[in-house]
Amino acid sequence: MSVTINAHQLGRLIARTSDHISDDDRTPALHGIRLEADTEYLYAAATDRYTLAAARYRHHSPDNQHNDAEAVVPFARTLPTAALPALREWISAAPGHDPVTVTPTGDRLRFTTANGEINISVNPDAEFVDWRGLLRGVIEQTPDTGSPVPVFPAFDTRLQARWQSADTVVRFRVTGDQQALLVAGEDFLGAQMPCRACHDSDTLTTLDDVCATWDGVLSASPAVTSRAALPVPARSRLEAPSTVGETTEELLRQTLRSTAHMIEADSELFAAHAIAGVTAWAAYRYLDALHTADPHLAAAVVAETAGQLDDGAIGEWAWDAAVAAGYNPQKWMAGLEEALAPQLAPGDRQADEGFKACLKQRAEQN
């Protein structure tokens, strides 16, 4: 069976799990990323015994019709760590939207796009840990209500840094001092084992120990639980929104504002309000679709776009993008100049000449 996902998502599956690969090459089952496919998802899983991460993405399979008698997992192969740099480089060279077909063929795992392919040597009989069973066990953990002291587990902060690639936002659940930490994100599950023994110098083994150590300092202020106690700088009216939530709000506000003003506007402003409203609505729909398909990519695009908008040179960004896409922006602007020339006042004509000079210089640079 083969499955197809886009290059960006394949790269993200690897990125979300690669931090959890064991560096002990004496255990091949843990020294790589497990790729598994069923009739709905392509999964990637990795573990080093201390942390376990599993990510999934809904694939597009040409042969996804299976009866109940068939295996739940049509294929499962472990990508060895040594092969991952070449695979990452191959994926990054492809446009993110390019479909990649993943096909197991004997002792190879073949990755194919319209422009090429890469074959990774794998052991089709290599075993991997039962990551499904391990994660199910962590999810089904019950709170440790029999303990005489509140739950206060210890976790290695060096291992916690591995979750930064899991998702933009993840949820954590702790049920006991010696039970695994559950990590959950969008199409992502993970677990981290607690420290079984604290350092000899660690005296803060209970919450009471922490309270006793810090009581003399913290008692100088009353307890504050509201976020209002933390100052939040107000965003400038001219500053571009840098998060998906802020951008979504701004686009919807602009759509409503423009369409409302369009009704009462005169003929000259009607077109401007109409274009602004339509553009804002289209941008909202595109962003909403991108966020649904890939929240991580949507957040990255919004942040990058905010930087470009705040930079102020969006005309140059647009010119470069048009050239890169194979268009002729100089022809576009020449047509616009010709259409507007009869309407320009003398003062506008002088400003327009300066704009033409900029266009000419830009064209010569390209």
Coordinates of C-alpha atoms in Angstrom, one line a residue:
M1 CA 0.0 0.0 0.0
S2 CA 1.2 3.5 -0.7
V3 CA 0.0 6.8 0.9
T4 CA 0.3 10.3 -0.3
I5 CA 0.8 13.5 1.8
N6 CA 2.3 16.9 0.9
A7 CA 6.0 17.5 1.4
H8 CA 5.5 20.0 4.2
Q9 CA 3.4 17.6 6.3
L10 CA 5.9 14.8 5.8
G11 CA 8.7 17.1 7.0
R12 CA 6.6 18.2 9.9
L13 CA 5.9 14.6 11.0
I14 CA 9.7 14.0 11.1
A15 CA 10.4 17.3 12.9
R16 CA 7.7 16.6 15.6
T17 CA 9.2 13.3 16.5
S18 CA 12.9 13.4 15.7
D19 CA 13.9 15.0 19.0
H20 CA 12.8 11.8 20.8
I21 CA 15.0 9.4 18.9
S22 CA 17.4 7.4 21.1
D23 CA 21.1 8.1 20.4
D24 CA 21.9 4.6 21.5
D25 CA 22.6 2.8 18.2
R26 CA 22.9 -0.5 20.0
T27 CA 19.1 -0.7 20.1
P28 CA 18.1 -0.4 16.4
A29 CA 14.4 -0.5 17.3
L30 CA 14.8 2.9 19.1
H31 CA 17.4 4.4 16.8
G32 CA 15.1 5.9 14.2
I33 CA 11.6 7.1 13.4
R34 CA 8.8 4.6 13.0
L35 CA 6.5 5.3 10.0
E36 CA 3.2 3.5 10.0
A37 CA 0.1 3.9 7.8
D38 CA -3.4 2.7 8.1
T39 CA -6.4 3.4 5.9
E40 CA -6.7 6.9 7.3
Y41 CA -3.5 8.3 8.7
L42 CA 0.3 8.2 8.3
Y43 CA 2.0 8.1 11.7
A44 CA 5.5 8.9 12.9
A45 CA 6.7 7.7 16.3
A46 CA 10.0 7.9 18.2
T47 CA 11.2 7.1 21.7
D48 CA 14.4 7.0 23.8
R49 CA 12.7 5.2 26.7
Y50 CA 12.4 8.5 28.7
T51 CA 10.1 10.3 26.2
L52 CA 7.8 9.0 23.6
A53 CA 6.2 11.1 20.8
A54 CA 3.7 10.1 18.1
A55 CA 2.3 12.4 15.4
R56 CA -0.1 11.7 12.6
Y57 CA -1.5 13.3 9.4
R58 CA -4.5 12.3 7.4
H59 CA -3.1 11.0 4.1
H60 CA -4.6 10.7 0.6
S61 CA -4.3 7.0 -0.4
P62 CA -5.2 5.7 -3.9
D63 CA -6.0 2.3 -2.5
N64 CA -7.7 3.1 0.9
Q65 CA -10.5 0.6 0.6
H66 CA -9.8 -2.2 3.0
N67 CA -12.1 -4.9 4.5
D68 CA -12.2 -5.7 8.2
A69 CA -10.2 -8.9 7.7
E70 CA -7.1 -7.0 6.6
A71 CA -4.4 -5.8 8.9
V72 CA -5.0 -2.5 10.7
V73 CA -1.5 -1.3 9.7
P74 CA -0.9 -1.8 5.9
F75 CA 2.7 -1.0 6.4
A76 CA 5.2 -0.2 9.2
R77 CA 8.9 0.6 8.7
T78 CA 11.6 2.2 10.9
L79 CA 13.6 4.9 9.2
P80 CA 17.2 4.7 10.6
T81 CA 18.6 7.8 12.1
A82 CA 21.5 7.8 9.6
A83 CA 19.1 8.2 6.7
L84 CA 17.1 11.2 8.2
P85 CA 19.5 14.0 7.1
A86 CA 19.3 13.0 3.5
L87 CA 15.5 12.6 3.7
R88 CA 15.1 16.0 5.3
E89 CA 17.3 17.7 2.6
W90 CA 15.3 16.0 -0.1
I91 CA 12.0 17.1 1.4
S92 CA 13.1 20.7 1.9
A93 CA 14.1 20.9 -1.7
A94 CA 10.5 20.2 -2.8
P95 CA 7.8 22.8 -2.7
G96 CA 5.7 22.3 0.5
H97 CA 2.5 21.6 -1.4
D98 CA 4.1 18.9 -3.6
P99 CA 2.5 15.5 -3.0
V100 CA 4.9 12.9 -1.8
T101 CA 3.9 9.2 -2.2
V102 CA 5.4 6.8 0.4
T103 CA 5.6 3.2 -0.8
P104 CA 7.2 0.2 1.0
T105 CA 9.0 -2.0 -1.5
G106 CA 10.8 -4.9 0.2
D107 CA 13.8 -3.6 2.1
R108 CA 13.2 0.0 0.8
L109 CA 10.9 2.8 1.7
R110 CA 10.4 4.9 -1.5
F111 CA 9.4 8.6 -1.4
T112 CA 8.3 9.9 -4.8
T113 CA 7.3 13.3 -6.1
A114 CA 6.6 14.4 -9.7
N115 CA 10.3 15.5 -10.0
G116 CA 12.2 12.7 -8.4
E117 CA 12.4 10.1 -5.6
I118 CA 14.6 8.9 -2.8
N119 CA 14.9 5.4 -1.5
I120 CA 15.7 4.6 2.1
S121 CA 17.1 1.2 3.1
V122 CA 15.0 -0.3 5.9
N123 CA 14.6 -3.6 7.6
P124 CA 11.0 -4.7 7.0
D125 CA 11.2 -7.2 9.9
A126 CA 12.6 -4.7 12.4
E127 CA 10.4 -4.4 15.5
F128 CA 9.4 -1.3 17.3
V129 CA 7.9 -0.7 20.7
D130 CA 4.2 -0.8 21.1
W131 CA 3.8 3.0 21.1
R132 CA 0.0 2.7 20.9
G133 CA -0.2 0.6 24.0
L134 CA 2.2 2.8 25.9
L135 CA 0.3 6.0 25.1
R136 CA -3.0 4.3 25.9
G137 CA -1.5 3.3 29.3
V138 CA -0.6 6.9 30.0
I139 CA -4.0 8.3 28.9
E140 CA -5.7 5.7 31.2
Q141 CA -3.6 6.6 34.2
T142 CA -5.8 7.4 37.2
P143 CA -5.0 10.1 39.7
D144 CA -2.9 9.0 42.6
T145 CA -5.5 9.8 45.3
G146 CA -4.0 7.4 47.8
S147 CA -0.9 9.5 48.4
P148 CA -0.7 11.3 51.8
V149 CA 0.8 14.4 50.1
P150 CA -0.2 16.3 47.0
V151 CA 1.1 15.1 43.6
F152 CA 4.5 16.8 43.1
P153 CA 6.5 14.9 40.5
A154 CA 10.0 15.8 39.3
F155 CA 10.8 16.1 35.6
D156 CA 14.1 16.5 33.8
T157 CA 14.0 20.0 32.1
R158 CA 16.5 18.8 29.5
L159 CA 13.9 16.4 28.3
Q160 CA 11.1 18.9 28.4
A161 CA 12.8 21.0 25.8
R162 CA 12.1 18.2 23.3
W163 CA 8.4 19.2 23.2
Q164 CA 9.0 22.6 21.5
S165 CA 8.5 21.0 18.1
A166 CA 5.4 19.1 19.1
D167 CA 3.0 22.0 18.5
T168 CA 2.6 25.7 19.1
V169 CA 0.4 25.0 22.1
V170 CA 0.3 21.6 24.0
R171 CA -1.6 20.4 27.0
F172 CA 0.0 18.5 30.0
R173 CA -1.6 16.1 32.4
V174 CA 0.1 14.7 35.6
T175 CA -1.6 12.1 37.7
G176 CA 1.1 10.9 40.1
D177 CA 4.6 11.3 41.3
Q178 CA 5.8 8.2 39.5
Q179 CA 3.4 8.3 36.6
A180 CA 4.3 9.6 33.1
L181 CA 3.5 13.1 32.0
L182 CA 0.9 13.1 29.1
V183 CA 1.5 15.7 26.3
A184 CA -1.2 16.4 23.8
G185 CA -1.4 18.6 20.8
E186 CA -3.2 18.7 17.5
D187 CA -2.7 15.2 16.0
F188 CA 0.1 14.7 18.5
L189 CA 0.5 12.6 21.7
G190 CA 3.5 12.2 23.8
A191 CA 4.7 11.0 27.2
Q192 CA 7.7 11.8 29.5
M193 CA 8.8 9.7 32.4
P194 CA 9.3 11.4 35.8
C195 CA 12.7 11.4 37.6
R196 CA 12.7 8.4 39.8
A197 CA 15.3 9.7 42.1
C198 CA 16.1 13.4 42.9
H199 CA 19.6 14.7 43.3
D200 CA 21.1 14.3 46.8
S201 CA 21.0 18.1 47.3
D202 CA 17.3 18.3 46.4
T203 CA 15.3 19.1 49.6
L204 CA 12.2 20.4 47.8
T205 CA 10.5 17.0 47.5
T206 CA 7.0 18.2 48.5
L207 CA 5.0 21.3 48.0
D208 CA 5.2 22.0 51.7
D209 CA 9.0 22.1 51.4
V210 CA 8.7 24.8 48.7
C211 CA 6.3 26.8 50.7
A212 CA 8.5 26.7 53.8
T213 CA 11.6 27.8 51.7
W214 CA 9.9 30.7 50.0
D215 CA 7.4 31.8 52.7
G216 CA 9.6 34.6 54.1
V217 CA 9.9 36.2 50.6
L218 CA 6.4 35.7 49.2
S219 CA 4.6 36.7 52.3
A220 CA 5.5 40.3 51.7
S221 CA 2.8 40.5 49.0
P222 CA -0.9 39.2 49.0
A223 CA -1.6 36.3 46.6
V224 CA -2.6 37.5 43.2
T225 CA -4.3 35.0 40.7
S226 CA -5.5 37.4 38.0
R227 CA -3.5 37.9 34.8
A228 CA -4.3 41.6 35.2
A229 CA -1.4 41.8 37.6
L230 CA 1.0 41.4 34.6
P231 CA 1.4 44.4 32.4
V232 CA 0.5 43.9 28.7
P233 CA 1.8 46.5 26.3
A234 CA -1.0 47.8 24.0
R235 CA -0.5 47.1 20.4
S236 CA -0.1 50.1 18.2
R237 CA -2.9 50.9 15.8
L238 CA -0.3 50.9 13.0
E239 CA 1.4 47.6 14.1
A240 CA 0.5 44.5 12.1
P241 CA -1.1 41.6 14.0
S242 CA 1.4 38.9 14.6
T243 CA -0.8 35.9 15.7
V244 CA -3.5 34.0 14.0
G245 CA -6.1 35.1 16.5
E246 CA -5.2 38.8 16.1
T247 CA -5.1 38.5 12.3
T248 CA -8.4 36.7 12.2
E249 CA -10.0 39.4 14.3
E250 CA -8.5 42.2 12.3
L251 CA -9.6 40.7 8.9
L252 CA -13.2 40.1 10.1
R253 CA -13.3 43.7 11.5
Q254 CA -12.0 45.1 8.3
T255 CA -14.6 43.1 6.3
L256 CA -17.5 44.4 8.4
R257 CA -16.2 47.9 8.5
S258 CA -15.6 48.1 4.7
T259 CA -18.9 46.6 3.7
A260 CA -20.9 48.8 6.1
H261 CA -19.2 52.0 4.8
M262 CA -19.6 50.8 1.2
I263 CA -23.4 51.2 1.5
E264 CA -23.2 54.9 2.4
A265 CA -20.1 55.8 0.3
D266 CA -20.2 58.0 -2.8
S267 CA -19.2 56.6 -6.1
E268 CA -15.5 57.3 -5.7
L269 CA -15.2 55.6 -2.3
F270 CA -17.6 52.8 -3.1
A271 CA -15.0 50.9 -5.1
A272 CA -12.3 51.4 -2.5
H273 CA -14.5 50.1 0.3
A274 CA -15.7 47.2 -1.9
I275 CA -12.1 46.1 -2.7
A276 CA -11.0 46.4 0.9
G277 CA -13.9 44.3 2.1
V278 CA -13.5 41.6 -0.5
T279 CA -9.8 41.4 0.0
A280 CA -10.1 41.2 3.8
W281 CA -12.8 38.5 3.5
A282 CA -10.7 36.5 1.0
A283 CA -7.7 36.7 3.2
Y284 CA -9.7 35.5 6.2
R285 CA -11.0 32.5 4.3
Y286 CA -7.5 31.6 3.1
L287 CA -6.0 32.0 6.6
D288 CA -8.9 29.9 8.2
A289 CA -8.3 27.1 5.7
L290 CA -4.5 27.2 6.3
H291 CA -5.0 27.2 10.0
T292 CA -7.4 24.2 9.8
A293 CA -4.9 22.3 7.6
D294 CA -1.8 23.2 9.5
P295 CA -1.9 25.5 12.5
H296 CA 1.9 25.5 12.9
L297 CA 2.4 26.8 9.3
A298 CA -0.4 29.3 9.7
A299 CA 1.2 30.8 12.8
A300 CA 4.6 31.0 11.0
V301 CA 3.1 32.7 7.9
V302 CA 1.3 35.2 10.0
A303 CA 4.4 36.1 12.0
E304 CA 6.5 36.4 8.9
T305 CA 3.9 38.5 7.1
A306 CA 3.6 40.8 10.2
G307 CA 7.3 41.5 9.9
Q308 CA 7.0 42.3 6.2
L309 CA 4.1 44.7 6.8
D310 CA 5.9 46.4 9.7
D311 CA 9.0 46.7 7.4
G312 CA 6.9 48.9 5.1
A313 CA 8.4 47.7 1.9
I314 CA 5.5 45.5 0.8
G315 CA 5.6 47.0 -2.7
E316 CA 9.1 45.5 -3.1
W317 CA 8.0 42.2 -1.6
A318 CA 5.1 42.1 -4.0
W319 CA 7.3 43.0 -7.0
D320 CA 9.8 40.2 -6.1
A321 CA 6.9 37.7 -5.6
A322 CA 5.4 38.6 -8.9
V323 CA 8.8 38.1 -10.7
A324 CA 9.4 34.8 -8.9
A325 CA 5.9 33.7 -10.0
G326 CA 6.7 34.4 -13.6
Y327 CA 4.7 37.6 -14.1
N328 CA 5.6 41.0 -15.4
P329 CA 4.9 43.6 -12.7
Q330 CA 6.4 46.3 -14.9
K331 CA 3.7 45.7 -17.5
W332 CA 1.1 45.8 -14.8
M333 CA 2.3 49.2 -13.5
A334 CA 2.6 50.6 -17.0
G335 CA -1.0 49.8 -17.7
L336 CA -2.1 51.4 -14.4
E337 CA -0.1 54.6 -15.2
E338 CA -1.8 54.8 -18.6
A339 CA -5.2 54.4 -17.1
L340 CA -4.6 57.0 -14.4
A341 CA -2.7 59.6 -16.4
P342 CA -5.8 61.6 -17.6
Q343 CA -7.0 61.9 -14.0
L344 CA -3.8 63.2 -12.4
A345 CA -3.7 66.8 -11.2
P346 CA -0.4 68.8 -11.9
G347 CA 0.9 68.1 -8.4
D348 CA 0.0 64.4 -8.7
R349 CA 1.9 64.3 -12.0
Q350 CA 5.1 65.4 -10.3
A351 CA 4.7 62.7 -7.7
D352 CA 3.9 60.2 -10.4
E353 CA 7.1 61.0 -12.2
G354 CA 9.0 60.1 -9.1
F355 CA 7.1 56.9 -8.9
K356 CA 7.9 56.1 -12.5
A357 CA 11.6 56.6 -11.7
C358 CA 11.4 54.1 -8.9
L359 CA 9.7 51.7 -11.2
K360 CA 12.4 52.1 -13.8
Q361 CA 15.1 51.6 -11.3
R362 CA 13.4 48.5 -10.0
A363 CA 13.0 47.1 -13.5
E364 CA 16.7 47.6 -14.2
Q365 CA 17.6 45.8 -11.0
N366 CA 15.6 42.8 -12.1

